[in-house]
Short mmCIF file of C-alpha atoms in Angstrom, two decimals:
data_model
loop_
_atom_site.label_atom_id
_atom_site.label_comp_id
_atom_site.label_asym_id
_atom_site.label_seq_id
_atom_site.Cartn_x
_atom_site.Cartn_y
_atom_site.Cartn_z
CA UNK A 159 85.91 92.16 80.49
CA UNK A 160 87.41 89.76 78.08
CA UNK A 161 85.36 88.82 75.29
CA UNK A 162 86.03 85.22 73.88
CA UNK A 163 84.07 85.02 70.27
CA UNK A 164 82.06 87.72 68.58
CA UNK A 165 80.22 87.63 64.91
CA UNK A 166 78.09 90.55 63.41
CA UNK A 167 75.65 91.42 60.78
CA UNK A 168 74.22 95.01 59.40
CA UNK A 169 71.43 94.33 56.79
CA UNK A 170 71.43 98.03 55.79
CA UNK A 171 74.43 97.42 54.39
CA UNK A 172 74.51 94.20 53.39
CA UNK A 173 78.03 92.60 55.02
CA UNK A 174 78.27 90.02 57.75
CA UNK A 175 81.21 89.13 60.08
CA UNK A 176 81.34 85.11 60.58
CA UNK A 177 82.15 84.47 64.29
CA UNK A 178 85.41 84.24 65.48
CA UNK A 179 87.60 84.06 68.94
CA UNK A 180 89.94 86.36 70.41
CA UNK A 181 92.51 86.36 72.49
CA UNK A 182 93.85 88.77 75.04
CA UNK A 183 95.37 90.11 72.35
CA UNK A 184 94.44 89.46 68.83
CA UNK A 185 96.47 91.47 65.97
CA UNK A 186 93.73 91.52 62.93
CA UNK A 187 95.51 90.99 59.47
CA UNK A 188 95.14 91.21 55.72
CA UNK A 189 94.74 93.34 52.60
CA UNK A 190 93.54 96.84 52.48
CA UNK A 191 89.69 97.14 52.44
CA UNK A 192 88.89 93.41 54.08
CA UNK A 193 86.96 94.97 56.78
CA UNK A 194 89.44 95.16 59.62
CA UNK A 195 88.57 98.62 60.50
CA UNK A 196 84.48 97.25 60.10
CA UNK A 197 85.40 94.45 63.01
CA UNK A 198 86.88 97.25 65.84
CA UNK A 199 84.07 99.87 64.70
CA UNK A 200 81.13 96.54 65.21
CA UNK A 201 82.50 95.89 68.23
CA UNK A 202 82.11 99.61 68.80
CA UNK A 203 78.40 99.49 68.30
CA UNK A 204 78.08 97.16 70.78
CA UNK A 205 79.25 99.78 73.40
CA UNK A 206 76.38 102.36 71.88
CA UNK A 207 73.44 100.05 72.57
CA UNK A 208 74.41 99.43 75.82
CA UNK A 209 74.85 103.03 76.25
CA UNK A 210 71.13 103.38 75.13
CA UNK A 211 71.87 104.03 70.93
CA UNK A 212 69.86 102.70 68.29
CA UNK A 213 71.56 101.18 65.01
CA UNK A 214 69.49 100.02 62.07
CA UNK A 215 69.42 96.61 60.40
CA UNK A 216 72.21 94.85 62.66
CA UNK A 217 72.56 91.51 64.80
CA UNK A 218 75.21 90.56 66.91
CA UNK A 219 76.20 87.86 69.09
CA UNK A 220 79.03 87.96 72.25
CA UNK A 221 80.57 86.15 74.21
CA UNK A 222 82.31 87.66 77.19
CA UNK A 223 83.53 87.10 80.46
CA UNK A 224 83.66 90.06 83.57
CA UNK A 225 86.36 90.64 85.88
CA UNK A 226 84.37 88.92 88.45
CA UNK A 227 84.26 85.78 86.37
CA UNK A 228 80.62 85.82 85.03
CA UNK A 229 80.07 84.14 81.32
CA UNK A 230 77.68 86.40 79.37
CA UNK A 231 76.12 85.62 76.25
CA UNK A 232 74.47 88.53 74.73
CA UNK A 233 72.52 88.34 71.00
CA UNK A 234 69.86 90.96 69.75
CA UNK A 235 69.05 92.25 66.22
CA UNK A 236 67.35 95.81 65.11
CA UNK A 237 64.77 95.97 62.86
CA UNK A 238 66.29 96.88 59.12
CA UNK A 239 64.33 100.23 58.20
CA UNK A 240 65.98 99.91 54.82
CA UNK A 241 68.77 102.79 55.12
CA UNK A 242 71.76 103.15 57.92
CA UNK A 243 70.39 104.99 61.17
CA UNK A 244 72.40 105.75 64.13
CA UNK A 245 71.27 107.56 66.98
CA UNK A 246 72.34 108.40 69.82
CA UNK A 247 70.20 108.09 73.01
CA UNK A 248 68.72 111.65 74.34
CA UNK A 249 66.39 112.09 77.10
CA UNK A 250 65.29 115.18 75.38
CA UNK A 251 64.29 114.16 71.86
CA UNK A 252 60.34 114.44 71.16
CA UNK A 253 57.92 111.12 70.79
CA UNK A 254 57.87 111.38 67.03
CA UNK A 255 61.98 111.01 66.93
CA UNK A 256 61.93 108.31 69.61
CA UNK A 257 59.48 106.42 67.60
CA UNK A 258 61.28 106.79 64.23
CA UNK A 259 64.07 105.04 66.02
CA UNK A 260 64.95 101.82 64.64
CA UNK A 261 63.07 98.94 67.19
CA UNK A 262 64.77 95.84 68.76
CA UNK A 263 63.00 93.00 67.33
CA UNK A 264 64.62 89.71 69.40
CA UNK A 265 67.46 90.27 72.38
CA UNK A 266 68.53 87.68 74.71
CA UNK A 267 71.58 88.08 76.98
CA UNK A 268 72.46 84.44 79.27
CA UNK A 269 74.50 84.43 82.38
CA UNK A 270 76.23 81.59 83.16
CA UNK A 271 74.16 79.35 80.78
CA UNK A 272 71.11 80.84 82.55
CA UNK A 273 68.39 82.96 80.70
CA UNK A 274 68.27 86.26 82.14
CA UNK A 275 66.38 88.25 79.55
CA UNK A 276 64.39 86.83 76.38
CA UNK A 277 62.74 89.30 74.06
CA UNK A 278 60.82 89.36 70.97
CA UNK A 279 58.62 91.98 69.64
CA UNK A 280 55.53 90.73 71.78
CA UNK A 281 57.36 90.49 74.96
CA UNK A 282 59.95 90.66 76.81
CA UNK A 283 60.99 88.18 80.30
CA UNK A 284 63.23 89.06 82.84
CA UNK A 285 64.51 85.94 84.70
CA UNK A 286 61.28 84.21 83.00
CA UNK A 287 59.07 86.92 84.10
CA UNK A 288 57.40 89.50 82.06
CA UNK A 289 58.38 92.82 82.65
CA UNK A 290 56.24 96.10 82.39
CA UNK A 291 56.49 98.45 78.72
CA UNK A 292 59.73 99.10 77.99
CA UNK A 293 61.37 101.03 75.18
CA UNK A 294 61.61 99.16 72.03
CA UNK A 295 63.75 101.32 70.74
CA UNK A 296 67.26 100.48 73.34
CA UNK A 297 68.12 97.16 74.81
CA UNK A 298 67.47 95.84 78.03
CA UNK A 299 71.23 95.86 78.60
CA UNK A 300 70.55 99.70 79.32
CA UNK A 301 67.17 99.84 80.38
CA UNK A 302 67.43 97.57 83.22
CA UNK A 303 71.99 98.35 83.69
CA UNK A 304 70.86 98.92 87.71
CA UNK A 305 69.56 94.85 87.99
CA UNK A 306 72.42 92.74 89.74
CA UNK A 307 72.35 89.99 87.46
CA UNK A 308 72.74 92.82 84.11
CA UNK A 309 75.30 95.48 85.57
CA UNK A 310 77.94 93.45 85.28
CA UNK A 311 77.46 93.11 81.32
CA UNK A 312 76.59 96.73 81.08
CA UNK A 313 79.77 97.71 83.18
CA UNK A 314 81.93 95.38 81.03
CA UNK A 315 80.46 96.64 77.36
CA UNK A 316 81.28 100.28 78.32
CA UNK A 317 84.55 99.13 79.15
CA UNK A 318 85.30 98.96 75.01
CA UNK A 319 87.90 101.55 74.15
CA UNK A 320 88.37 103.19 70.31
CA UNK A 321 91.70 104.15 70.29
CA UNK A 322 92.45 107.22 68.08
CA UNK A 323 94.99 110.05 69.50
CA UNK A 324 95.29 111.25 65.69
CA UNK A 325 95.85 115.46 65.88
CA UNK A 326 95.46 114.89 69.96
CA UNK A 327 98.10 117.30 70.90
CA UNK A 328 96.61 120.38 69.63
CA UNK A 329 95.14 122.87 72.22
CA UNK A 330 91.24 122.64 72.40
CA UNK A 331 90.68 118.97 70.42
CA UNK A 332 88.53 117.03 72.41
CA UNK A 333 87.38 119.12 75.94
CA UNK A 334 84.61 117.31 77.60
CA UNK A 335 85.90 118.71 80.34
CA UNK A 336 86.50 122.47 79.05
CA UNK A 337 84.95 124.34 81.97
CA UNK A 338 86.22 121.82 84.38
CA UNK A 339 88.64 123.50 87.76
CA UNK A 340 90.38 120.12 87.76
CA UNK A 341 92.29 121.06 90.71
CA UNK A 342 89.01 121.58 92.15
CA UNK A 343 88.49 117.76 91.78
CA UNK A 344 91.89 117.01 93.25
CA UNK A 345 90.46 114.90 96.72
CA UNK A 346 87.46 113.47 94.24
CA UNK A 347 90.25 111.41 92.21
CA UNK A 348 92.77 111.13 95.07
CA UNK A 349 93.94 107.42 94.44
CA UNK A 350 95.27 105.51 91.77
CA UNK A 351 91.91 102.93 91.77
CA UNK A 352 89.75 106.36 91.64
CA UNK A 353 91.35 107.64 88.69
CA UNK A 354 91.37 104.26 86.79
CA UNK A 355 87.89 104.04 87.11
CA UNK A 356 87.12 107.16 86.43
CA UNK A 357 85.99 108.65 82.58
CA UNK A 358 88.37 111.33 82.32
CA UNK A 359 90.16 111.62 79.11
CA UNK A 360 94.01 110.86 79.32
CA UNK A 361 95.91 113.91 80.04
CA UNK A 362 93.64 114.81 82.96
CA UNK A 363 94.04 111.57 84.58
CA UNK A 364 98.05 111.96 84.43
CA UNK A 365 97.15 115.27 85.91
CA UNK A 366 95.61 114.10 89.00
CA UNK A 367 98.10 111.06 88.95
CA UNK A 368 101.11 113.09 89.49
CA UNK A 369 100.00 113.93 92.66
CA UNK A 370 97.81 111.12 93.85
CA UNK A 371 100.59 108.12 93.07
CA UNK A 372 103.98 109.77 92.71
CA UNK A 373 104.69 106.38 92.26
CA UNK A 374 102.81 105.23 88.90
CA UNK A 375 103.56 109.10 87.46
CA UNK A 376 107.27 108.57 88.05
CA UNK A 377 106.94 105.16 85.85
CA UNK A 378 105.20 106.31 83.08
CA UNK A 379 107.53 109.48 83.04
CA UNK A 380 110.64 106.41 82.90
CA UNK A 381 109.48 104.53 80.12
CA UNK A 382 108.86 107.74 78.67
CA UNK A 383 112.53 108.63 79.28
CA UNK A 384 113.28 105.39 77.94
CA UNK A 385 111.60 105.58 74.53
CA UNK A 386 113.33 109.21 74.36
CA UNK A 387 116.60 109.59 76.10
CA UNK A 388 116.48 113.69 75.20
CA UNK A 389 113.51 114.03 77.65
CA UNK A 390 114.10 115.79 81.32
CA UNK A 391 110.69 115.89 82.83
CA UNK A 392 106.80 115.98 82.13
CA UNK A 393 104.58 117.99 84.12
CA UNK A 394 100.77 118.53 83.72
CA UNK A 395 99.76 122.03 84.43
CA UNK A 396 98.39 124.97 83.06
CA UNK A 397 100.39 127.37 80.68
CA UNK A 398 102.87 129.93 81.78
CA UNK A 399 101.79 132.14 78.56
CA UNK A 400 101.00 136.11 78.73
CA UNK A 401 98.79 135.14 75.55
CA UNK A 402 95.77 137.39 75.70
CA UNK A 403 94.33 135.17 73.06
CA UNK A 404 93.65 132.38 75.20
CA UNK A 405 90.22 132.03 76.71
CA UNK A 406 90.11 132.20 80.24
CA UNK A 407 88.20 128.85 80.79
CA UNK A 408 91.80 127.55 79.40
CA UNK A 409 93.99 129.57 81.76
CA UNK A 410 94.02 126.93 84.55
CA UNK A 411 93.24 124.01 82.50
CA UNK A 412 96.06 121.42 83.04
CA UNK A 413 98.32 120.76 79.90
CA UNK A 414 101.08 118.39 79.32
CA UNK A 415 104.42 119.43 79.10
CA UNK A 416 107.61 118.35 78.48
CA UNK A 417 110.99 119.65 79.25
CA UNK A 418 114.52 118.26 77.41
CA UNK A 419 117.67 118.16 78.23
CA UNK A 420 119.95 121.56 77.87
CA UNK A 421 116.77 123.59 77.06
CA UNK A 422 115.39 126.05 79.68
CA UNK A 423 111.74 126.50 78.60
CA UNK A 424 108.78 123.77 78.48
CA UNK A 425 107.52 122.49 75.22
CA UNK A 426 103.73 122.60 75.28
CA UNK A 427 100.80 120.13 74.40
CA UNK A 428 100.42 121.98 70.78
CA UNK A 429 104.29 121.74 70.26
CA UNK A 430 104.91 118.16 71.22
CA UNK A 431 105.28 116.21 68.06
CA UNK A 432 102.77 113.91 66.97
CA UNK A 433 104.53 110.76 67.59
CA UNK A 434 105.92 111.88 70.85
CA UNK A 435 102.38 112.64 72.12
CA UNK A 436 100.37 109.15 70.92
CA UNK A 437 103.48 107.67 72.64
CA UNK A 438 103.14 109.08 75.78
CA UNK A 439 99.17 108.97 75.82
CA UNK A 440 99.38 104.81 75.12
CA UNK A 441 101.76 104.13 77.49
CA UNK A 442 99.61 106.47 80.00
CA UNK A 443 96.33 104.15 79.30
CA UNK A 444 98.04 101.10 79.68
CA UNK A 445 98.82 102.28 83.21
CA UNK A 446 95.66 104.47 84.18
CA UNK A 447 93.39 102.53 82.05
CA UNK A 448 90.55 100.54 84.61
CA UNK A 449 90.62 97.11 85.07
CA UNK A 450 88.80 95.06 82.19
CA UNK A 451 89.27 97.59 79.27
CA UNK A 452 88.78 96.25 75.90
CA UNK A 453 91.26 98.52 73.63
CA UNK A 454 90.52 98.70 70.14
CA UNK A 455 93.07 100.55 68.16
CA UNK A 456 93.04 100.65 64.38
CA UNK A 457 96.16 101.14 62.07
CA UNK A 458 98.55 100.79 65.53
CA UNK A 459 101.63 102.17 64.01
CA UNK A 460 100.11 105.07 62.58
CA UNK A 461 102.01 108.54 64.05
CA UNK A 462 104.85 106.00 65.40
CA UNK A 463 108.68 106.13 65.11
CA UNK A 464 109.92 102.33 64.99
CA UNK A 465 111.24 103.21 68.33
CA UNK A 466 107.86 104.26 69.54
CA UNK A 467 106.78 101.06 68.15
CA UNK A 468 108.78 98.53 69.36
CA UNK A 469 108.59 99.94 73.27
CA UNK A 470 104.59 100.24 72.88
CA UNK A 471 104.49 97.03 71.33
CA UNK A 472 106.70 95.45 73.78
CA UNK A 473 105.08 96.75 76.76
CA UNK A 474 101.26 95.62 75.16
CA UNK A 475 103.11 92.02 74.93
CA UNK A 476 104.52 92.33 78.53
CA UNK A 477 101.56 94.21 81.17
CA UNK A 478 100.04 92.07 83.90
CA UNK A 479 96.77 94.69 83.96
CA UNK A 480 93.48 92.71 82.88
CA UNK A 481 93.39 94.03 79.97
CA UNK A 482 92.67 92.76 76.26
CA UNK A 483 93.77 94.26 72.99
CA UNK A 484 92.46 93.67 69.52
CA UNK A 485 94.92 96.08 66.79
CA UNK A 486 94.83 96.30 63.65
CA UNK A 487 98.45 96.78 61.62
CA UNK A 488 100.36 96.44 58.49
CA UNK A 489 103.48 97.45 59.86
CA UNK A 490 106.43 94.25 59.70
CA UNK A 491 107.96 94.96 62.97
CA UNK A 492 104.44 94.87 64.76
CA UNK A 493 102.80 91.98 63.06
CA UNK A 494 106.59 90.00 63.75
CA UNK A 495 106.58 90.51 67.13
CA UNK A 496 103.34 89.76 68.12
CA UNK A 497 103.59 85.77 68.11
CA UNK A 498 101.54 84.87 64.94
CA UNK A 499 99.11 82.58 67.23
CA UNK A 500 97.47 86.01 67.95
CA UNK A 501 96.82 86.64 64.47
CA UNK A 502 93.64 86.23 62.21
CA UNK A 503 93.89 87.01 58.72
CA UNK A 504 90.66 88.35 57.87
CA UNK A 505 89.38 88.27 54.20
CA UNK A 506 86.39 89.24 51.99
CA UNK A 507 84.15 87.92 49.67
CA UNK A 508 81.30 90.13 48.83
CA UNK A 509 79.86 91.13 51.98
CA UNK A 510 81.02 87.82 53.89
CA UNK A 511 84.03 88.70 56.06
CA UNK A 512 85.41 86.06 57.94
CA UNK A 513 88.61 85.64 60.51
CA UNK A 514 91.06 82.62 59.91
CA UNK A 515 93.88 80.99 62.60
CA UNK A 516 97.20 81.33 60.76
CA UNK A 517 98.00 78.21 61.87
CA UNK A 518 95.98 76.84 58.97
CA UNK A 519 98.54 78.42 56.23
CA UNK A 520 101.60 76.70 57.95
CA UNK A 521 103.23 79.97 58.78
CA UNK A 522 105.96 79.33 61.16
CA UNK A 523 107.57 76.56 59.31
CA UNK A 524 110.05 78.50 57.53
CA UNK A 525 113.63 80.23 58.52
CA UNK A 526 112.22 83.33 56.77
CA UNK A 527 110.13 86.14 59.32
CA UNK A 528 106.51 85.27 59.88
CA UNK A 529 105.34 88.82 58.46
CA UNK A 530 107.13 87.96 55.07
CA UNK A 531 105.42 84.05 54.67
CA UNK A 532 102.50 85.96 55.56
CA UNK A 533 102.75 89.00 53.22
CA UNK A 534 103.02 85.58 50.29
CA UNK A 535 99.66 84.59 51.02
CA UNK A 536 97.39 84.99 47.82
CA UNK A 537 94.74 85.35 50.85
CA UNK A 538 96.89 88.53 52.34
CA UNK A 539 97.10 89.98 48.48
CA UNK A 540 94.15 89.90 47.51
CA UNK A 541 92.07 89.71 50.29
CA UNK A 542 89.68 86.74 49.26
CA UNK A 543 89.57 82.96 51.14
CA UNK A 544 90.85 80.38 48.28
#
């Protein structure tokens, strides 16, 4: 999806994001502590209430369009119980936790200019009509994801991606998929399409990649190559290690690997530097990513070399996928590059946080680099609209 303005309020906590637009790619801006982080982490939430979560004391408005060209406007508050709840959707929880769960109290979501579902707390209309009880506790976006004229939005929300491959490398962080035979699964994800689509983390998608398009593996592996000259090959397979201390559910789990130039043995996953790892996983998504995904990726520069940066940034700027990005970054080279009519300098007073067009502080005008007229902003140093 591609969402074209968003604004955001949480009661519980008393701050409020004034709506803005974004672009396909929108670099957020501005002092420490202005709420950048707040704006990816809102647009989070939006992905857990689709997904079934309840969140206390917020209301939200998008706008978005889907891959298929439908215009969705979706607006809904929670009820404000007074201090921050989140949780999670589970089938399993008893009636007395379900009930404690923060209620929807007014949700709407418009296709095309068309109602499609009006709520309040007395009732709630589906394509005018009034639908039997459902749970006041999730949105209709996930109660009713199977209806025609709603999967689209649901399909699209989910599509929001928190980028964070801090301490990624290490053996063990993050296995959904721990007792997963992924070569098991080799026919199930046997095209490029299948594995794009597909909710497998990262590594295991360049797993099944390497063998389903030799093609896309062999590019990624390039501009890999590219970014660091030393490197020979990457493979994704399990370890060649006589280590009794690894469990055997991890014996024929598929790692990545890399092998440079003039050294005989593989470096593994857990030895592969920081930087070198985030590098290869974000050029990996930008290629095995699905169609419509929403990245979100806080502090972008973070675990980068400037040579990681300026390829990942350069290759962000230059992909054809349909695909939008909304970063966050106080690194020169990144906020330079990226032409400053993708940036909003976002600013703070009290709990009002609001996004501005840079194009309003002249920036541009000057034979000095955009990141340094920017960086003279009193709104950039202190964080607060004049």
């Amino acid at each position: 999806m591609t969402i074209s303005e968003f604004k955001f309020e949480d009661k519980s906590l008393d701050w409020r994001l004034e709506q803005f637009p974004l672009n396909k790619l929108t670099l957020l801006v501005g002092a420490s502590g202005v709420g950048k982080t707040q704006i990816l982490r809102a647009l989070m939430a939006l992905k857990q209430i689709a997904g079934g979560s309840s969140i206390n004391g917020i209301s939200w408005e998008i706008k978005f369009e889907t891959l298929a060209n439908h215009k969705y406007i979706w607006k809904g508050e929670f009820e404000n119980k007074g201090i921050e709840i989140f949780i999670d959707a589970d089938e399993d929880d008893d009636d007395d936790d379900k009930k404690n769960r923060p209620r929807i109290i007014h949700e709407e979501l418009l296709l095309n200019g068309e109602e499609v579902i009006f709520r309040d707390e007395e009732k709630i209309l589906f394509m005018g009509n009034p639908t039997i009880k459902l749970s006041q506790q999730q949105s209709i976006i996930h109660l009713l994801k199977e209806e025609d004229k709603i999967n689209p939005a649901y399909s699209g929300l989910r599509k929001l991606d928190f980028v964070d491959h801090s301490n990624s490398a290490s053996i063990g962080q993050g296995f959904r998929f721990s007792f997963l035979n992924a070569k098991s699964l080799s026919k199930k994800y046997d095209t490029i399409v299948k594995i794009q689509e597909s909710e497998l983390e990262t590594p295991l998608k360049l797993f099944f990649v390497q063998k389903a398009d030799k093609k896309v593996f062999a590019t990624i592996k390039q501009r890999f190559a590219d970014i660091f000259p030393q490197i020979e090959d990457i493979k994704i397979a399990s370890l060649e290690t006589k280590e009794k201390e690894m469990p055997n559910f991890l014996k024929d789990y598929p790692f990545i690997q890399i092998k440079e130039k003039g050294v005989v043995h593989w470096i593994s996953q857990n030895r592969i530097s920081s930087g070198m790892y985030r590098t290869l996983i974000q050029l990996s998504e930008l290629y095995l990513c699905s169609e419509g995904t929403v990245f979100l990726i806080d502090e972008f520069e973070n675990s980068l070399g400037i040579n990681c940066i300026n390829e990942i940034t350069n290759d962000i700027l230059a992909s054809k996928r349909k695909l939008q990005f909304v970063l966050t970054s106080h690194h020169p080279y990144i906020i330079d590059t990226i032409g400053f009519n993708n940036w909003k300098l976002v600013t703070r007073n009290a709990g009002i946080i609001k996004t501005h067009d840079i194009d309003k502080f002249n920036i541009g005008n000057s034979k000095h680099s955009a990141f340094m007229q920017l960086i003279q902003l009193e709104e950039y140093q202190t964080g607060q609209e004049q």
